[in-house]
Amino acid sequence: IIEWILLLSKGIYQEPKRKRKNANNKPYKNPRFSIFQDIFIQLRTLMGILKRNELERKELEKMRKEWTAGISHDLKTPLTYIKGYSFMLSSTEHEWSEQERQEFAAQIKKQAIHMENIIEDLNTVFHFDHGQFPLNLNKQDISQFIHEIVMEITENPLLKQKNISIGINTTQPVIFTFDEQILKRAINNLLMNAIIHNPNNTEIMISIMNSDKLMIKISDNGVGMNNETRKNLFNRYYRGTSTKIPSEGTGLGMSIAKQLIEAHQGTVSVESTLNKGTVVYISFKLDLTNAS
């Protein structure tokens, strides 16, 4: 038993060979040995738990390193654009036309906004990790709130370029207490994920249902996700995609959406089938008076 505990303490998750065995290696029938059999059972259970935890830790560490490398690349790419266009604008070796200057400035602005979004995601995660994310709660009609989000997002050039449609299915006002800015970001992240990772002509539908709880359902008829992507969708360090679209941004969007929803005492889950589509379910308690 002591040898086994020492092995576990060293991260060696295997049962030591018994130096003395009874006939046929059967459990001792003498009642005074029964306590040791119980200990063996508990040690085997503990060994299994520690082994699984170690495998999960290694997988998470691998994903974290890949994510960190991705973040470094994502920050370097816009910096390269900004640096390149800045050098071109400041160069005295060539006389740029006003149109060229405007194009360079537009690219610098675009890449600066991209960097700002990455830093904002990282800052959000930092505040959540340190419990520094208070809610500014107000009571209002969440149906009208989501209508406004959809109207705003329909102006996104990517939505028009891919000819993606977004519809809303709701029959009546639903009064709910929430932080407008925070919940808007969560819904935006979920919708943009559906827009970015689905093909042209995808249809997205938002349904708002109110019974004993508030349920918001975001469904699409796009490419869907495989089991690995679905399982890790809200994992902070997972940057997988079910399409051939290059991964952009921090990969934190869905993780942040989940945290923002949970800050409202809500839950979020996903169902998806490859080549058929995805459904995201967001559920809230209607009474949020105890939220903090």
PDB file of N, CA, C and O in Angstrom, residues 247-289:
ATOM      1  N   SER A 247      -8.686  30.251 -39.419  1.00  0.00           N
ATOM      2  CA  SER A 247      -9.089  30.744 -38.100  1.00  0.00           C
ATOM      3  C   SER A 247      -8.571  32.151 -37.905  1.00  0.00           C
ATOM      4  O   SER A 247      -7.406  32.449 -38.139  1.00  0.00           O
ATOM      5  N   GLU A 248      -9.447  33.086 -37.507  1.00  0.00           N
ATOM      6  CA  GLU A 248      -9.067  34.463 -37.262  1.00  0.00           C
ATOM      7  C   GLU A 248      -9.429  34.840 -35.834  1.00  0.00           C
ATOM      8  O   GLU A 248     -10.295  34.247 -35.226  1.00  0.00           O
ATOM      9  N   GLY A 249      -8.786  35.875 -35.316  1.00  0.00           N
ATOM     10  CA  GLY A 249      -9.097  36.326 -33.962  1.00  0.00           C
ATOM     11  C   GLY A 249      -8.464  35.426 -32.924  1.00  0.00           C
ATOM     12  O   GLY A 249      -7.554  34.655 -33.188  1.00  0.00           O
ATOM     13  N   THR A 250      -8.977  35.531 -31.721  1.00  0.00           N
ATOM     14  CA  THR A 250      -8.352  34.835 -30.604  1.00  0.00           C
ATOM     15  C   THR A 250      -8.866  33.422 -30.409  1.00  0.00           C
ATOM     16  O   THR A 250      -8.270  32.639 -29.702  1.00  0.00           O
ATOM     17  N   GLY A 251     -10.004  33.104 -30.995  1.00  0.00           N
ATOM     18  CA  GLY A 251     -10.637  31.824 -30.701  1.00  0.00           C
ATOM     19  C   GLY A 251     -11.352  31.864 -29.364  1.00  0.00           C
ATOM     20  O   GLY A 251     -11.805  30.841 -28.860  1.00  0.00           O
ATOM     21  N   LEU A 252     -11.464  33.068 -28.785  1.00  0.00           N
ATOM     22  CA  LEU A 252     -12.089  33.216 -27.469  1.00  0.00           C
ATOM     23  C   LEU A 252     -13.567  33.566 -27.556  1.00  0.00           C
ATOM     24  O   LEU A 252     -14.260  33.587 -26.538  1.00  0.00           O
ATOM     25  N   GLY A 253     -14.054  33.863 -28.755  1.00  0.00           N
ATOM     26  CA  GLY A 253     -15.412  34.378 -28.907  1.00  0.00           C
ATOM     27  C   GLY A 253     -16.482  33.540 -28.258  1.00  0.00           C
ATOM     28  O   GLY A 253     -17.338  34.055 -27.532  1.00  0.00           O
ATOM     29  N   MET A 254     -16.455  32.221 -28.493  1.00  0.00           N
ATOM     30  CA  MET A 254     -17.497  31.357 -27.944  1.00  0.00           C
ATOM     31  C   MET A 254     -17.317  31.152 -26.449  1.00  0.00           C
ATOM     32  O   MET A 254     -18.286  31.059 -25.702  1.00  0.00           O
ATOM     33  N   SER A 255     -16.069  31.066 -26.008  1.00  0.00           N
ATOM     34  CA  SER A 255     -15.799  30.940 -24.572  1.00  0.00           C
ATOM     35  C   SER A 255     -16.283  32.178 -23.827  1.00  0.00           C
ATOM     36  O   SER A 255     -16.890  32.089 -22.756  1.00  0.00           O
ATOM     37  N   ILE A 256     -16.032  33.352 -24.411  1.00  0.00           N
ATOM     38  CA  ILE A 256     -16.479  34.603 -23.801  1.00  0.00           C
ATOM     39  C   ILE A 256     -17.999  34.668 -23.775  1.00  0.00           C
ATOM     40  O   ILE A 256     -18.602  35.071 -22.769  1.00  0.00           O
ATOM     41  N   ALA A 257     -18.649  34.255 -24.876  1.00  0.00           N
ATOM     42  CA  ALA A 257     -20.116  34.249 -24.919  1.00  0.00           C
ATOM     43  C   ALA A 257     -20.678  33.397 -23.781  1.00  0.00           C
ATOM     44  O   ALA A 257     -21.630  33.796 -23.106  1.00  0.00           O
ATOM     45  N   LYS A 258     -20.072  32.239 -23.569  1.00  0.00           N
ATOM     46  CA  LYS A 258     -20.532  31.344 -22.495  1.00  0.00           C
ATOM     47  C   LYS A 258     -20.375  32.011 -21.129  1.00  0.00           C
ATOM     48  O   LYS A 258     -21.276  31.957 -20.284  1.00  0.00           O
ATOM     49  N   GLN A 259     -19.240  32.661 -20.906  1.00  0.00           N
ATOM     50  CA  GLN A 259     -18.997  33.310 -19.619  1.00  0.00           C
ATOM     51  C   GLN A 259     -19.959  34.483 -19.389  1.00  0.00           C
ATOM     52  O   GLN A 259     -20.443  34.695 -18.278  1.00  0.00           O
ATOM     53  N   LEU A 260     -20.251  35.233 -20.462  1.00  0.00           N
ATOM     54  CA  LEU A 260     -21.157  36.369 -20.330  1.00  0.00           C
ATOM     55  C   LEU A 260     -22.578  35.903 -20.030  1.00  0.00           C
ATOM     56  O   LEU A 260     -23.306  36.540 -19.268  1.00  0.00           O
ATOM     57  N   ILE A 261     -22.967  34.788 -20.643  1.00  0.00           N
ATOM     58  CA  ILE A 261     -24.294  34.219 -20.381  1.00  0.00           C
ATOM     59  C   ILE A 261     -24.363  33.676 -18.951  1.00  0.00           C
ATOM     60  O   ILE A 261     -25.345  33.886 -18.239  1.00  0.00           O
ATOM     61  N   GLU A 262     -23.316  32.978 -18.526  1.00  0.00           N
ATOM     62  CA  GLU A 262     -23.292  32.431 -17.169  1.00  0.00           C
ATOM     63  C   GLU A 262     -23.257  33.539 -16.122  1.00  0.00           C
ATOM     64  O   GLU A 262     -23.728  33.350 -14.994  1.00  0.00           O
ATOM     65  N   ALA A 263     -22.704  34.699 -16.485  1.00  0.00           N
ATOM     66  CA  ALA A 263     -22.712  35.835 -15.562  1.00  0.00           C
ATOM     67  C   ALA A 263     -24.140  36.297 -15.283  1.00  0.00           C
ATOM     68  O   ALA A 263     -24.404  36.912 -14.253  1.00  0.00           O
ATOM     69  N   HIS A 264     -25.060  35.988 -16.204  1.00  0.00           N
ATOM     70  CA  HIS A 264     -26.483  36.291 -16.022  1.00  0.00           C
ATOM     71  C   HIS A 264     -27.233  35.093 -15.435  1.00  0.00           C
ATOM     72  O   HIS A 264     -28.456  35.012 -15.536  1.00  0.00           O
ATOM     73  N   GLN A 265     -26.498  34.160 -14.858  1.00  0.00           N
ATOM     74  CA  GLN A 265     -27.065  32.937 -14.285  1.00  0.00           C
ATOM     75  C   GLN A 265     -27.767  32.105 -15.365  1.00  0.00           C
ATOM     76  O   GLN A 265     -28.755  31.420 -15.105  1.00  0.00           O
ATOM     77  N   GLY A 266     -27.243  32.171 -16.574  1.00  0.00           N
ATOM     78  CA  GLY A 266     -27.809  31.414 -17.682  1.00  0.00           C
ATOM     79  C   GLY A 266     -26.943  30.232 -18.059  1.00  0.00           C
ATOM     80  O   GLY A 266     -25.849  30.044 -17.521  1.00  0.00           O
ATOM     81  N   THR A 267     -27.447  29.438 -18.984  1.00  0.00           N
ATOM     82  CA  THR A 267     -26.691  28.299 -19.507  1.00  0.00           C
ATOM     83  C   THR A 267     -26.728  28.342 -21.032  1.00  0.00           C
ATOM     84  O   THR A 267     -27.657  28.897 -21.630  1.00  0.00           O
ATOM     85  N   VAL A 268     -25.721  27.755 -21.653  1.00  0.00           N
ATOM     86  CA  VAL A 268     -25.684  27.669 -23.110  1.00  0.00           C
ATOM     87  C   VAL A 268     -25.210  26.277 -23.502  1.00  0.00           C
ATOM     88  O   VAL A 268     -24.311  25.711 -22.879  1.00  0.00           O
ATOM     89  N   SER A 269     -25.858  25.702 -24.505  1.00  0.00           N
ATOM     90  CA  SER A 269     -25.493  24.378 -24.992  1.00  0.00           C
ATOM     91  C   SER A 269     -25.661  24.356 -26.503  1.00  0.00           C
ATOM     92  O   SER A 269     -26.269  25.267 -27.092  1.00  0.00           O
ATOM     93  N   VAL A 270     -25.127  23.327 -27.133  1.00  0.00           N
ATOM     94  CA  VAL A 270     -25.178  23.267 -28.598  1.00  0.00           C
ATOM     95  C   VAL A 270     -25.463  21.854 -29.071  1.00  0.00           C
ATOM     96  O   VAL A 270     -25.004  20.879 -28.479  1.00  0.00           O
ATOM     97  N   GLU A 271     -26.261  21.762 -30.119  1.00  0.00           N
ATOM     98  CA  GLU A 271     -26.491  20.515 -30.836  1.00  0.00           C
ATOM     99  C   GLU A 271     -26.126  20.754 -32.289  1.00  0.00           C
ATOM    100  O   GLU A 271     -26.428  21.820 -32.838  1.00  0.00           O
ATOM    101  N   SER A 272     -25.469  19.781 -32.913  1.00  0.00           N
ATOM    102  CA  SER A 272     -25.044  19.992 -34.292  1.00  0.00           C
ATOM    103  C   SER A 272     -24.886  18.666 -35.022  1.00  0.00           C
ATOM    104  O   SER A 272     -24.493  17.651 -34.430  1.00  0.00           O
ATOM    105  N   THR A 273     -25.200  18.685 -36.311  1.00  0.00           N
ATOM    106  CA  THR A 273     -25.025  17.524 -37.173  1.00  0.00           C
ATOM    107  C   THR A 273     -24.334  17.975 -38.447  1.00  0.00           C
ATOM    108  O   THR A 273     -24.745  18.976 -39.065  1.00  0.00           O
ATOM    109  N   LEU A 274     -23.280  17.271 -38.836  1.00  0.00           N
ATOM    110  CA  LEU A 274     -22.550  17.640 -40.048  1.00  0.00           C
ATOM    111  C   LEU A 274     -23.478  17.689 -41.251  1.00  0.00           C
ATOM    112  O   LEU A 274     -24.318  16.808 -41.455  1.00  0.00           O
ATOM    113  N   ASN A 275     -23.325  18.753 -42.037  1.00  0.00           N
ATOM    114  CA  ASN A 275     -24.076  18.959 -43.283  1.00  0.00           C
ATOM    115  C   ASN A 275     -25.570  19.199 -43.077  1.00  0.00           C
ATOM    116  O   ASN A 275     -26.333  19.227 -44.045  1.00  0.00           O
ATOM    117  N   LYS A 276     -25.987  19.373 -41.815  1.00  0.00           N
ATOM    118  CA  LYS A 276     -27.400  19.651 -41.543  1.00  0.00           C
ATOM    119  C   LYS A 276     -27.605  20.953 -40.782  1.00  0.00           C
ATOM    120  O   LYS A 276     -28.623  21.615 -40.954  1.00  0.00           O
ATOM    121  N   GLY A 277     -26.663  21.317 -39.943  1.00  0.00           N
ATOM    122  CA  GLY A 277     -26.797  22.577 -39.233  1.00  0.00           C
ATOM    123  C   GLY A 277     -26.519  22.483 -37.751  1.00  0.00           C
ATOM    124  O   GLY A 277     -26.181  21.421 -37.225  1.00  0.00           O
ATOM    125  N   THR A 278     -26.690  23.613 -37.091  1.00  0.00           N
ATOM    126  CA  THR A 278     -26.358  23.749 -35.671  1.00  0.00           C
ATOM    127  C   THR A 278     -27.464  24.504 -34.946  1.00  0.00           C
ATOM    128  O   THR A 278     -28.074  25.414 -35.505  1.00  0.00           O
ATOM    129  N   VAL A 279     -27.697  24.124 -33.699  1.00  0.00           N
ATOM    130  CA  VAL A 279     -28.654  24.834 -32.843  1.00  0.00           C
ATOM    131  C   VAL A 279     -27.961  25.159 -31.524  1.00  0.00           C
ATOM    132  O   VAL A 279     -27.412  24.273 -30.870  1.00  0.00           O
ATOM    133  N   VAL A 280     -27.982  26.441 -31.155  1.00  0.00           N
ATOM    134  CA  VAL A 280     -27.442  26.891 -29.870  1.00  0.00           C
ATOM    135  C   VAL A 280     -28.615  27.268 -28.980  1.00  0.00           C
ATOM    136  O   VAL A 280     -29.487  28.049 -29.380  1.00  0.00           O
ATOM    137  N   TYR A 281     -28.636  26.701 -27.773  1.00  0.00           N
ATOM    138  CA  TYR A 281     -29.709  26.972 -26.819  1.00  0.00           C
ATOM    139  C   TYR A 281     -29.169  27.837 -25.680  1.00  0.00           C
ATOM    140  O   TYR A 281     -28.182  27.477 -25.032  1.00  0.00           O
ATOM    141  N   ILE A 282     -29.829  28.961 -25.430  1.00  0.00           N
ATOM    142  CA  ILE A 282     -29.480  29.829 -24.312  1.00  0.00           C
ATOM    143  C   ILE A 282     -30.682  29.875 -23.375  1.00  0.00           C
ATOM    144  O   ILE A 282     -31.807  30.156 -23.816  1.00  0.00           O
ATOM    145  N   SER A 283     -30.458  29.599 -22.109  1.00  0.00           N
ATOM    146  CA  SER A 283     -31.564  29.533 -21.155  1.00  0.00           C
ATOM    147  C   SER A 283     -31.269  30.418 -19.955  1.00  0.00           C
ATOM    148  O   SER A 283     -30.158  30.415 -19.422  1.00  0.00           O
ATOM    149  N   PHE A 284     -32.281  31.204 -19.534  1.00  0.00           N
ATOM    150  CA  PHE A 284     -32.156  32.083 -18.372  1.00  0.00           C
ATOM    151  C   PHE A 284     -33.338  31.870 -17.430  1.00  0.00           C
ATOM    152  O   PHE A 284     -34.451  31.607 -17.884  1.00  0.00           O
ATOM    153  N   LYS A 285     -33.069  32.049 -16.147  1.00  0.00           N
ATOM    154  CA  LYS A 285     -34.171  32.174 -15.186  1.00  0.00           C
ATOM    155  C   LYS A 285     -34.769  33.568 -15.376  1.00  0.00           C
ATOM    156  O   LYS A 285     -34.044  34.534 -15.572  1.00  0.00           O
ATOM    157  N   LEU A 286     -36.079  33.670 -15.295  1.00  0.00           N
ATOM    158  CA  LEU A 286     -36.724  34.967 -15.529  1.00  0.00           C
ATOM    159  C   LEU A 286     -36.504  35.937 -14.381  1.00  0.00           C
ATOM    160  O   LEU A 286     -36.523  37.138 -14.558  1.00  0.00           O
ATOM    161  N   ASP A 287     -36.276  35.427 -13.162  1.00  0.00           N
ATOM    162  CA  ASP A 287     -36.027  36.296 -12.018  1.00  0.00           C
ATOM    163  C   ASP A 287     -34.529  36.391 -11.788  1.00  0.00           C
ATOM    164  O   ASP A 287     -33.906  35.427 -11.360  1.00  0.00           O
ATOM    165  N   LEU A 288     -33.951  37.543 -12.066  1.00  0.00           N
ATOM    166  CA  LEU A 288     -32.496  37.711 -11.957  1.00  0.00           C
ATOM    167  C   LEU A 288     -32.139  38.660 -10.811  1.00  0.00           C
ATOM    168  O   LEU A 288     -31.115  39.298 -10.808  1.00  0.00           O
ATOM    169  N   THR A 289     -33.009  38.741  -9.843  1.00  0.00           N
ATOM    170  CA  THR A 289     -32.781  39.704  -8.764  1.00  0.00           C
ATOM    171  C   THR A 289     -31.557  39.388  -7.933  1.00  0.00           C
ATOM    172  O   THR A 289     -30.986  40.252  -7.284  1.00  0.00           O
TER     173      THR A 289
END
